[in-house]
Amino acid sequence: MESRIPISLPILIPRPEHNISRASISANAVKVLYRLHDAGHRACLVGGGVRDLLLGREPKDFDIATDARPEQVHKLFRNCRLIGRRFRLAHVRFGQEIVEVATFRAHSEEGESSGVERAADGRILSDNVYGNIEEDAWRRDFTINALYYDIANFAVLDYVGGMADLEAGLIRLIGDPAQRYHEDPVRMLRAVRFVAKLGLRLDPATEAPLHRLGHLLEQIPPARLFDEILKLFMSGCAIQTFELLRHYRLFGWLFPATERCLSRQQQHYPKTLLVRALANTDQRLTEDRPVNPAFLFAALLWEPLREQARRLQADGVDEYAALQEAADVVIREQSQRVVLPRRYSLPMREIWELQPRLTQITGKRPLRLATQPRFRAAYDFLMLRADADEQAAELADWWTRFLGMNEAERIQATQPVTRAQAKKGKPRRRRKSRSTRQDQSAPPPGPDV
Ligand code: ATP
Ligand code: MG
């Protein structure tokens, strides 16, 4: 099913007919564009930067395409590093900001000497065949990602019909969609990400193969998938992304154990917790508050962890050891698909391991626990669990009240109950509604991991 591009191409949209001004491009990217241009090279802004500016959105980063070879780019900038194997790129660094400069490349057919290296399944392993700007446009993924803003004349260049698609709100793969997904299955995840993030629709031909090609994700190195997953869930539309991944049957190839739990779904439990965690992430990103992926992964893998731990406990392993062992198993299985760097898997484990410890609410333990560096994240996680779990809800109430107390009150609240008091009957705490459960004096919940 070839995507049809109905207009005659290429199109040059002169400066007065589009909304991209130099003022809306980062000063550093403009600097790089001019340095390349002044050295006699072709230099264009391309990809998400152009797309987002045309949509009136603020771009996340600015990518530059040029006819200068990576070594030539390297010579022009002192603050430049060459990176990448699959694609050789130049990174020009300005403090925190990195401007990526890529040499125009062609989407050439494979062959020993072509510079394209393919796996037996058609995936492109390395792709360093240089080409002209038009060839560069055709090897990009979606038409809306293949628009160029040329610093020589401030015009937008469109070789693939991206402008018309942008105006129609369509995400369309360039070329034959199934073939383009086979070449690089990550394009499936990118399609989902752009739908969620940009609020555009998938062109029917681009959408059709998605449902049946999820298995291709198995071939992607788990470390690359981790990068993509971060982008998927950290772009402020995690809930919609999650729903789309499940809709296109891609989610299970990323989180197989979670998918198994979701498809069995008892009492909507795993979904409730997950959806709350995703909503929490979106909310925090909207408010410009920090989000730690460890918290989100803790939620994504919580139900597989619980199932595994329950199995071990049924075999006689004690609660804490079962949790530890289950964490090993779950992390091991998950890492076969999506590698979780230790800087995330360690805090994730700590959040999990603190959950049973949060049930110890008498004596000195709660006082000590509340000073632990990971306590805040563990408490926030308990709040997530509270929505679907009566016991967790009571516990969350207790901790919320506790956090609102001064030191003397805290000591009072953690006195063990005496026999006599217990005989009289412990005063039962009624579960409050969600809105009242969050104590005013307690800090707002959120993954401050
Ligand atoms: P974002 O807003 O997330 O940065 P982006 O489109 O700029 O979106 P990048 O990963 O920065 O995404 O990639 C820059 C450009 O490189 C894309 O717009 C696209 O033209 C091209 N590109 C990226 N990944 C692929 C891919 N897997 N296949 C083909 N082209 C790609
Ligand atoms: Mg980009």
Coordinates of C-alpha atoms and ligand atoms in Angstrom, one line a residue:
M1 CA 0.0 0.0 0.0
E2 CA 2.0 3.0 -1.2
S3 CA 1.1 6.3 0.4
R4 CA 0.0 8.6 -2.4
I5 CA 1.2 12.2 -2.5
P6 CA -1.2 14.1 -4.6
I7 CA 0.6 17.4 -5.3
S8 CA 3.5 18.2 -7.6
L9 CA 6.7 18.5 -5.7
P10 CA 9.0 20.0 -4.6
I11 CA 7.4 23.1 -3.2
L12 CA 9.2 26.2 -2.0
I13 CA 7.2 28.2 0.5
P14 CA 8.8 31.7 0.6
R15 CA 9.3 33.5 3.9
P16 CA 6.2 35.7 3.7
E17 CA 4.0 32.6 3.4
H18 CA 5.0 30.7 6.5
N19 CA 5.3 31.6 10.2
I20 CA 9.0 30.5 10.9
S21 CA 11.1 33.5 12.0
R22 CA 14.7 33.4 13.1
A23 CA 13.6 34.8 16.4
S24 CA 11.6 31.6 17.2
I25 CA 14.7 29.4 16.6
S26 CA 17.2 29.0 19.4
A27 CA 20.0 31.5 19.1
N28 CA 22.6 28.7 19.1
A29 CA 20.9 26.8 16.3
V30 CA 20.8 30.0 14.2
K31 CA 24.5 30.5 15.0
V32 CA 25.3 27.0 13.7
L33 CA 23.2 27.5 10.6
Y34 CA 25.0 30.7 9.8
R35 CA 28.5 29.3 10.5
L36 CA 27.8 26.4 8.0
H37 CA 26.3 28.8 5.5
D38 CA 29.2 31.3 5.7
A39 CA 31.6 28.4 5.1
G40 CA 29.8 27.8 1.8
H41 CA 27.6 24.9 2.9
R42 CA 23.9 24.3 2.5
A43 CA 22.4 24.6 6.0
C44 CA 18.7 23.9 6.9
L45 CA 16.7 23.4 10.0
V46 CA 14.8 20.1 9.7
G47 CA 12.6 17.6 11.5
G48 CA 10.7 18.3 14.7
G49 CA 12.0 21.9 14.9
V50 CA 10.4 22.9 11.6
R51 CA 7.3 20.8 12.2
D52 CA 6.6 22.2 15.6
L53 CA 7.3 25.9 14.6
L54 CA 4.9 25.5 11.7
L55 CA 2.3 24.1 14.1
G56 CA 2.9 27.1 16.4
R57 CA 4.4 24.8 19.1
E58 CA 7.7 25.3 20.9
P59 CA 10.2 22.8 19.6
K60 CA 12.0 20.5 22.1
D61 CA 15.3 20.7 20.1
F62 CA 16.6 21.9 16.8
D63 CA 18.1 19.6 14.3
I64 CA 20.2 20.8 11.4
A65 CA 20.9 19.2 8.1
T66 CA 23.7 20.2 5.8
D67 CA 25.8 19.1 2.9
A68 CA 29.0 19.4 5.0
R69 CA 30.5 16.0 5.9
P70 CA 30.7 15.3 9.7
E71 CA 34.5 15.9 9.6
Q72 CA 33.9 19.3 7.9
V73 CA 31.3 20.2 10.6
H74 CA 33.8 19.1 13.2
K75 CA 36.4 21.5 11.9
L76 CA 34.0 24.4 11.9
F77 CA 33.1 24.2 15.6
R78 CA 35.4 23.9 18.6
N79 CA 32.5 22.7 20.8
C80 CA 31.7 19.7 18.5
R81 CA 31.7 16.0 18.9
L82 CA 31.1 13.3 16.4
I83 CA 28.8 10.5 17.6
G84 CA 26.8 7.5 16.4
R85 CA 27.4 4.4 14.4
R86 CA 24.1 3.9 12.8
F87 CA 24.1 7.5 11.8
R88 CA 27.2 9.6 12.1
L89 CA 26.2 12.9 13.6
A90 CA 27.9 16.1 14.9
H91 CA 26.8 17.4 18.2
V92 CA 27.6 21.1 18.8
R93 CA 27.3 21.9 22.4
F94 CA 26.4 25.2 24.0
G95 CA 26.3 24.7 27.7
Q96 CA 23.2 22.6 28.3
E97 CA 22.0 22.9 24.7
I98 CA 23.1 20.5 22.0
V99 CA 22.5 21.3 18.4
E100 CA 22.5 18.2 16.3
V101 CA 24.0 18.5 12.8
A102 CA 23.5 15.7 10.3
T103 CA 24.9 15.4 6.8
F104 CA 22.3 14.9 4.0
R105 CA 21.9 11.2 3.5
A106 CA 20.3 9.0 0.8
H107 CA 18.0 6.1 1.4
S108 CA 20.0 3.9 -0.8
E109 CA 19.4 0.2 -1.7
E110 CA 21.6 -2.1 0.2
G111 CA 24.8 -3.5 -1.3
E112 CA 28.2 -4.3 -0.1
S113 CA 29.7 -0.9 -0.9
S114 CA 26.6 1.2 -0.4
G115 CA 27.2 2.2 3.2
V116 CA 23.9 0.7 4.2
E117 CA 24.2 -2.3 6.5
R118 CA 21.1 -4.4 6.9
A119 CA 20.1 -7.3 9.1
A120 CA 18.6 -10.5 7.5
D121 CA 15.1 -9.2 8.5
G122 CA 15.5 -6.0 6.5
R123 CA 16.3 -3.7 9.4
I124 CA 18.9 -1.0 8.6
L125 CA 21.8 -1.4 10.9
S126 CA 23.9 1.5 9.7
D127 CA 23.1 4.1 7.2
N128 CA 25.9 6.5 6.2
V129 CA 25.3 7.0 2.5
Y130 CA 25.6 10.7 1.9
G131 CA 23.2 12.3 -0.6
N132 CA 21.6 15.5 -1.6
I133 CA 18.8 17.4 0.2
E134 CA 16.0 15.7 -1.8
E135 CA 17.3 12.3 -1.1
D136 CA 17.7 13.3 2.6
A137 CA 14.0 14.2 2.6
W138 CA 12.9 10.9 1.2
R139 CA 14.7 8.7 3.7
R140 CA 13.0 10.5 6.7
D141 CA 10.1 8.8 8.5
F142 CA 7.0 11.0 8.2
T143 CA 6.2 13.7 5.6
I144 CA 5.7 16.3 8.4
N145 CA 9.2 15.5 9.6
A146 CA 10.8 16.1 6.3
L147 CA 10.4 19.9 5.9
Y148 CA 13.5 22.1 5.6
Y149 CA 13.9 25.7 6.6
D150 CA 16.7 27.0 4.5
I151 CA 18.9 29.7 6.2
A152 CA 20.0 30.9 2.7
N153 CA 16.6 32.3 1.8
F154 CA 14.4 31.6 4.9
A155 CA 12.1 29.5 2.7
V156 CA 10.5 26.2 3.7
L157 CA 11.3 23.4 1.3
D158 CA 8.9 20.5 0.8
Y159 CA 9.9 17.5 -1.3
V160 CA 7.4 14.9 0.1
G161 CA 4.1 16.7 0.6
G162 CA 4.7 17.4 4.3
M163 CA 3.1 20.9 4.2
A164 CA -0.2 19.6 2.9
D165 CA -0.2 16.8 5.5
L166 CA 0.6 19.3 8.2
E167 CA -2.4 21.4 7.1
A168 CA -4.6 18.4 7.0
G169 CA -3.4 17.2 10.4
L170 CA -2.1 13.9 8.9
I171 CA 0.9 11.8 9.9
R172 CA 2.0 9.9 6.9
L173 CA 5.0 7.6 6.4
I174 CA 7.1 8.4 3.4
G175 CA 7.0 5.4 1.0
D176 CA 5.5 2.0 1.6
P177 CA 4.4 1.9 5.2
A178 CA 5.0 -1.8 5.9
Q179 CA 8.4 -1.6 4.4
R180 CA 9.3 1.5 6.3
Y181 CA 8.2 -0.2 9.6
H182 CA 10.3 -3.2 8.7
E183 CA 13.3 -1.1 8.1
D184 CA 13.0 0.5 11.5
P185 CA 10.3 -0.8 13.8
V186 CA 10.8 2.2 16.2
R187 CA 8.9 4.2 13.6
M188 CA 5.8 2.5 15.0
L189 CA 6.4 4.0 18.4
R190 CA 7.2 7.4 16.8
A191 CA 3.9 7.3 15.0
V192 CA 2.1 6.7 18.3
R193 CA 4.1 9.4 20.0
F194 CA 3.3 12.0 17.3
V195 CA -0.4 11.2 17.4
A196 CA -0.5 11.7 21.1
K197 CA 1.8 14.7 21.3
L198 CA 0.7 16.7 18.3
G199 CA -3.0 15.7 18.2
L200 CA -2.8 14.7 14.6
R201 CA -4.3 11.6 12.9
L202 CA -2.5 8.7 11.2
D203 CA -3.1 8.4 7.5
P204 CA -5.0 5.2 7.0
A205 CA -2.2 3.5 5.0
T206 CA 0.3 4.4 7.8
E207 CA -2.1 3.2 10.4
A208 CA -3.1 -0.1 8.8
P209 CA 0.1 -2.2 9.4
L210 CA 0.5 -1.0 13.0
H211 CA -1.8 -3.6 14.5
R212 CA 0.0 -6.5 13.1
L213 CA 3.7 -5.5 13.2
G214 CA 4.3 -5.1 17.0
H215 CA 6.4 -8.3 17.0
L216 CA 9.1 -6.4 15.0
L217 CA 9.9 -4.5 18.2
E218 CA 11.5 -7.7 19.4
Q219 CA 14.5 -7.0 17.2
I220 CA 15.2 -3.6 18.6
P221 CA 18.1 -3.4 21.1
P222 CA 16.5 -3.0 24.6
A223 CA 18.6 0.1 25.3
R224 CA 17.2 1.9 22.3
L225 CA 13.7 0.9 23.3
F226 CA 14.3 2.5 26.7
D227 CA 15.1 5.8 25.1
E228 CA 12.0 5.6 23.1
I229 CA 9.8 4.7 26.0
L230 CA 11.1 7.7 27.9
K231 CA 10.1 9.9 25.1
L232 CA 6.7 8.2 24.8
F233 CA 5.8 8.6 28.5
M234 CA 7.6 11.8 29.3
S235 CA 6.1 14.1 26.6
G236 CA 3.1 15.1 28.7
C237 CA 0.6 12.8 27.0
A238 CA 1.4 9.5 28.8
I239 CA -2.3 8.4 29.2
Q240 CA -3.1 8.8 25.6
T241 CA 0.2 7.2 24.6
F242 CA -0.6 4.2 26.8
E243 CA -4.1 3.8 25.3
L244 CA -2.7 4.0 21.8
L245 CA 0.0 1.5 22.4
R246 CA -2.5 -0.9 23.7
H247 CA -4.9 -0.1 20.9
Y248 CA -2.3 -0.9 18.3
R249 CA -1.1 -4.0 20.2
L250 CA 2.3 -2.6 20.7
F251 CA 2.3 -2.3 24.5
G252 CA 2.7 -6.0 25.1
W253 CA 5.9 -6.1 23.1
L254 CA 7.3 -3.5 25.4
F255 CA 5.9 -4.6 28.7
P256 CA 5.0 -8.3 28.3
A257 CA 4.4 -9.0 32.0
T258 CA 2.3 -5.9 32.5
E259 CA 0.3 -6.7 29.4
R260 CA -0.5 -10.2 30.8
C261 CA -1.8 -8.7 34.0
L262 CA -3.8 -6.1 32.2
S263 CA -5.4 -8.7 30.0
R264 CA -6.5 -10.7 33.0
Q265 CA -7.3 -7.5 34.9
Q266 CA -8.9 -8.3 38.3
Q267 CA -11.1 -5.6 39.7
H268 CA -9.5 -3.1 37.3
Y269 CA -6.7 -3.0 39.8
P270 CA -3.6 -2.8 37.6
K271 CA -5.1 -0.4 35.2
T272 CA -6.3 2.0 37.9
L273 CA -2.9 2.3 39.4
L274 CA -1.2 2.6 36.1
V275 CA -3.6 5.2 34.8
R276 CA -3.2 7.2 37.9
A277 CA 0.6 7.1 37.7
L278 CA 0.4 8.2 34.0
A279 CA -2.0 11.0 34.9
N280 CA 0.3 12.1 37.7
T281 CA 3.2 12.2 35.3
D282 CA 1.3 14.3 32.8
Q283 CA 0.1 16.6 35.5
R284 CA 3.6 17.2 36.8
L285 CA 5.0 17.9 33.4
T286 CA 2.2 20.4 32.7
E287 CA 3.2 22.1 35.9
D288 CA 6.9 22.0 35.0
R289 CA 7.7 19.8 38.0
P290 CA 10.3 17.1 37.9
V291 CA 9.3 13.6 37.1
N292 CA 11.5 10.6 37.7
P293 CA 10.9 7.6 35.3
A294 CA 11.7 5.3 38.2
F295 CA 8.3 6.1 39.7
L296 CA 6.5 5.4 36.5
F297 CA 8.3 2.1 36.0
A298 CA 7.5 1.2 39.6
A299 CA 3.8 1.6 38.6
L300 CA 4.1 -0.1 35.2
L301 CA 5.7 -3.2 36.8
W302 CA 3.8 -3.2 40.2
E303 CA 1.2 -5.8 39.3
P304 CA 3.7 -8.3 37.7
L305 CA 5.7 -7.8 40.9
R306 CA 2.7 -8.5 43.2
E307 CA 1.7 -11.6 41.2
Q308 CA 5.2 -13.0 41.4
A309 CA 5.5 -12.2 45.1
R310 CA 2.2 -13.8 45.8
R311 CA 3.3 -17.0 44.1
L312 CA 6.5 -17.0 46.2
Q313 CA 4.6 -16.4 49.4
A314 CA 2.3 -19.2 48.6
D315 CA 5.4 -21.4 48.5
G316 CA 6.3 -20.3 52.0
V317 CA 8.8 -17.5 51.3
D318 CA 8.3 -14.6 53.8
E319 CA 6.9 -11.3 52.6
Y320 CA 10.1 -9.3 52.4
A321 CA 12.2 -12.0 50.8
A322 CA 9.3 -12.7 48.3
L323 CA 9.3 -9.1 47.3
Q324 CA 13.1 -9.0 46.8
E325 CA 13.0 -12.2 44.7
A326 CA 10.0 -11.1 42.7
A327 CA 11.7 -7.8 42.0
D328 CA 14.7 -9.7 40.6
V329 CA 12.5 -11.8 38.4
V330 CA 10.4 -8.9 37.1
I331 CA 13.4 -6.7 36.4
R332 CA 15.2 -9.6 34.6
E333 CA 12.3 -10.3 32.4
Q334 CA 11.6 -6.7 31.6
S335 CA 15.2 -6.0 30.8
Q336 CA 15.0 -8.5 28.0
R337 CA 12.7 -6.1 26.2
V338 CA 13.5 -2.7 27.5
V339 CA 16.7 -2.2 29.4
L340 CA 16.1 -0.2 32.6
P341 CA 19.3 1.6 33.5
R342 CA 20.4 1.1 37.2
R343 CA 19.8 4.7 38.0
Y344 CA 16.1 4.0 37.5
S345 CA 15.9 0.3 38.5
L346 CA 17.5 1.0 41.9
P347 CA 15.1 3.7 43.0
M348 CA 12.2 1.6 41.6
R349 CA 13.2 -1.3 43.8
E350 CA 13.4 1.0 46.8
I351 CA 9.9 2.3 46.2
W352 CA 8.7 -1.3 46.1
E353 CA 10.6 -2.4 49.1
L354 CA 9.4 0.4 51.2
Q355 CA 5.7 -0.6 50.6
P356 CA 5.6 -3.3 53.2
R357 CA 7.6 -1.2 55.6
L358 CA 5.0 1.5 55.4
T359 CA 2.7 -0.9 57.2
Q360 CA 4.8 -0.6 60.3
I361 CA 3.2 2.4 62.0
T362 CA 4.1 2.0 65.7
G363 CA 7.1 2.8 67.7
K364 CA 10.2 4.5 66.3
R365 CA 9.9 3.0 62.8
P366 CA 7.6 5.5 61.2
L367 CA 9.6 8.4 62.6
R368 CA 12.8 6.9 61.1
L369 CA 11.1 5.9 57.8
A370 CA 9.8 9.4 57.2
T371 CA 13.4 10.7 57.1
Q372 CA 14.6 8.2 54.4
P373 CA 15.5 9.8 51.1
R374 CA 13.2 7.6 49.2
F375 CA 10.3 7.9 51.7
R376 CA 8.5 10.7 49.7
A377 CA 8.4 8.6 46.6
A378 CA 7.2 5.5 48.5
Y379 CA 4.4 7.5 50.2
D380 CA 3.3 8.9 46.8
F381 CA 3.3 5.3 45.5
L382 CA 1.1 4.3 48.4
M383 CA -1.3 7.1 47.5
L384 CA -1.5 5.6 44.0
R385 CA -2.3 2.2 45.4
A386 CA -4.9 3.7 47.7
D387 CA -7.4 4.2 45.0
A388 CA -7.8 0.5 44.3
D389 CA -6.9 -1.1 47.5
E390 CA -8.8 -0.6 50.7
Q391 CA -5.9 -1.6 53.0
A392 CA -3.6 0.7 51.2
A393 CA -6.2 3.5 51.5
E394 CA -6.3 3.2 55.3
L395 CA -2.6 3.2 55.4
A396 CA -2.3 6.2 53.1
D397 CA -4.8 8.0 55.4
W398 CA -2.6 7.2 58.4
W399 CA 0.6 8.5 56.7
T400 CA -1.1 11.6 55.4
R401 CA -2.3 12.5 58.9
F402 CA 1.1 11.6 60.4
L403 CA 2.9 13.9 57.9
G404 CA 0.6 16.7 58.9
M405 CA 1.5 16.4 62.6
N406 CA 4.2 18.1 64.7
E407 CA 6.9 16.0 66.4
A408 CA 5.0 15.6 69.7
E409 CA 1.9 14.5 67.9
R410 CA 3.9 12.1 65.8
I411 CA 5.4 10.4 68.9
Q412 CA 1.9 10.2 70.4
A413 CA 0.4 8.7 67.2
T414 CA 3.0 6.0 67.0
Q415 CA 2.6 4.7 70.6
P416 CA 1.8 1.0 70.5
V417 CA -1.8 0.2 71.5
T418 CA -1.9 -1.4 75.0
R419 CA -3.7 -4.6 75.7
A420 CA -6.4 -2.8 77.6
Q421 CA -7.0 -0.3 74.7
A422 CA -7.1 -3.1 72.3
K423 CA -9.7 -5.0 74.4
K424 CA -11.9 -1.9 74.4
G425 CA -11.7 -2.0 70.7
K426 CA -9.5 0.0 68.5
P427 CA -11.2 3.1 67.2
R428 CA -11.9 2.3 63.6
R429 CA -10.8 4.8 61.0
R430 CA -13.3 5.3 58.3
R431 CA -12.0 5.6 54.8
K432 CA -12.3 9.2 53.6
S433 CA -13.1 10.1 50.1
R434 CA -10.1 10.8 47.8
S435 CA -10.5 14.6 48.0
T436 CA -10.3 14.7 51.7
R437 CA -7.6 12.1 52.1
Q438 CA -4.9 14.5 51.1
D439 CA -4.2 16.5 54.2
Q440 CA -3.8 20.2 53.7
S441 CA -0.7 20.3 55.8
A442 CA 1.0 17.4 54.0
P443 CA 3.1 18.2 51.0
P444 CA 1.4 17.5 47.7
P445 CA 1.8 14.0 46.4
G446 CA 4.0 13.3 43.3
P447 CA 7.0 11.3 42.4
D448 CA 9.7 13.4 44.1
V449 CA 12.1 10.5 43.7
Ligands
ATP1 P1 11.0 15.4 18.7 O1 10.1 16.5 18.8 O2 10.7 14.3 19.6 O3 12.4 15.8 18.7 P2 11.6 14.8 16.0 O4 10.8 14.5 14.8 O5 12.5 16.0 15.9 O6 10.7 14.9 17.2 P3 14.1 13.3 16.4 O7 14.2 12.0 17.0 O8 14.7 14.5 17.0 O9 12.5 13.5 16.3 O10 14.5 13.2 14.9 C1 14.8 14.3 14.1 C2 14.4 13.9 12.6 O11 15.1 12.8 12.1 C3 12.9 13.5 12.5 O12 12.0 14.6 12.4 C4 13.0 12.7 11.2 O13 13.0 13.5 10.1 C5 14.3 12.0 11.3 N1 14.2 10.7 12.0 C6 14.2 10.4 13.3 N2 14.1 9.1 13.5 C7 13.9 8.5 12.4 C8 13.6 7.2 11.9 N3 13.6 6.2 12.8 N4 13.5 7.0 10.6 C9 13.6 7.9 9.7 N5 13.8 9.2 10.0 C10 13.9 9.5 11.3
MG2 MG 14.0 16.6 17.3

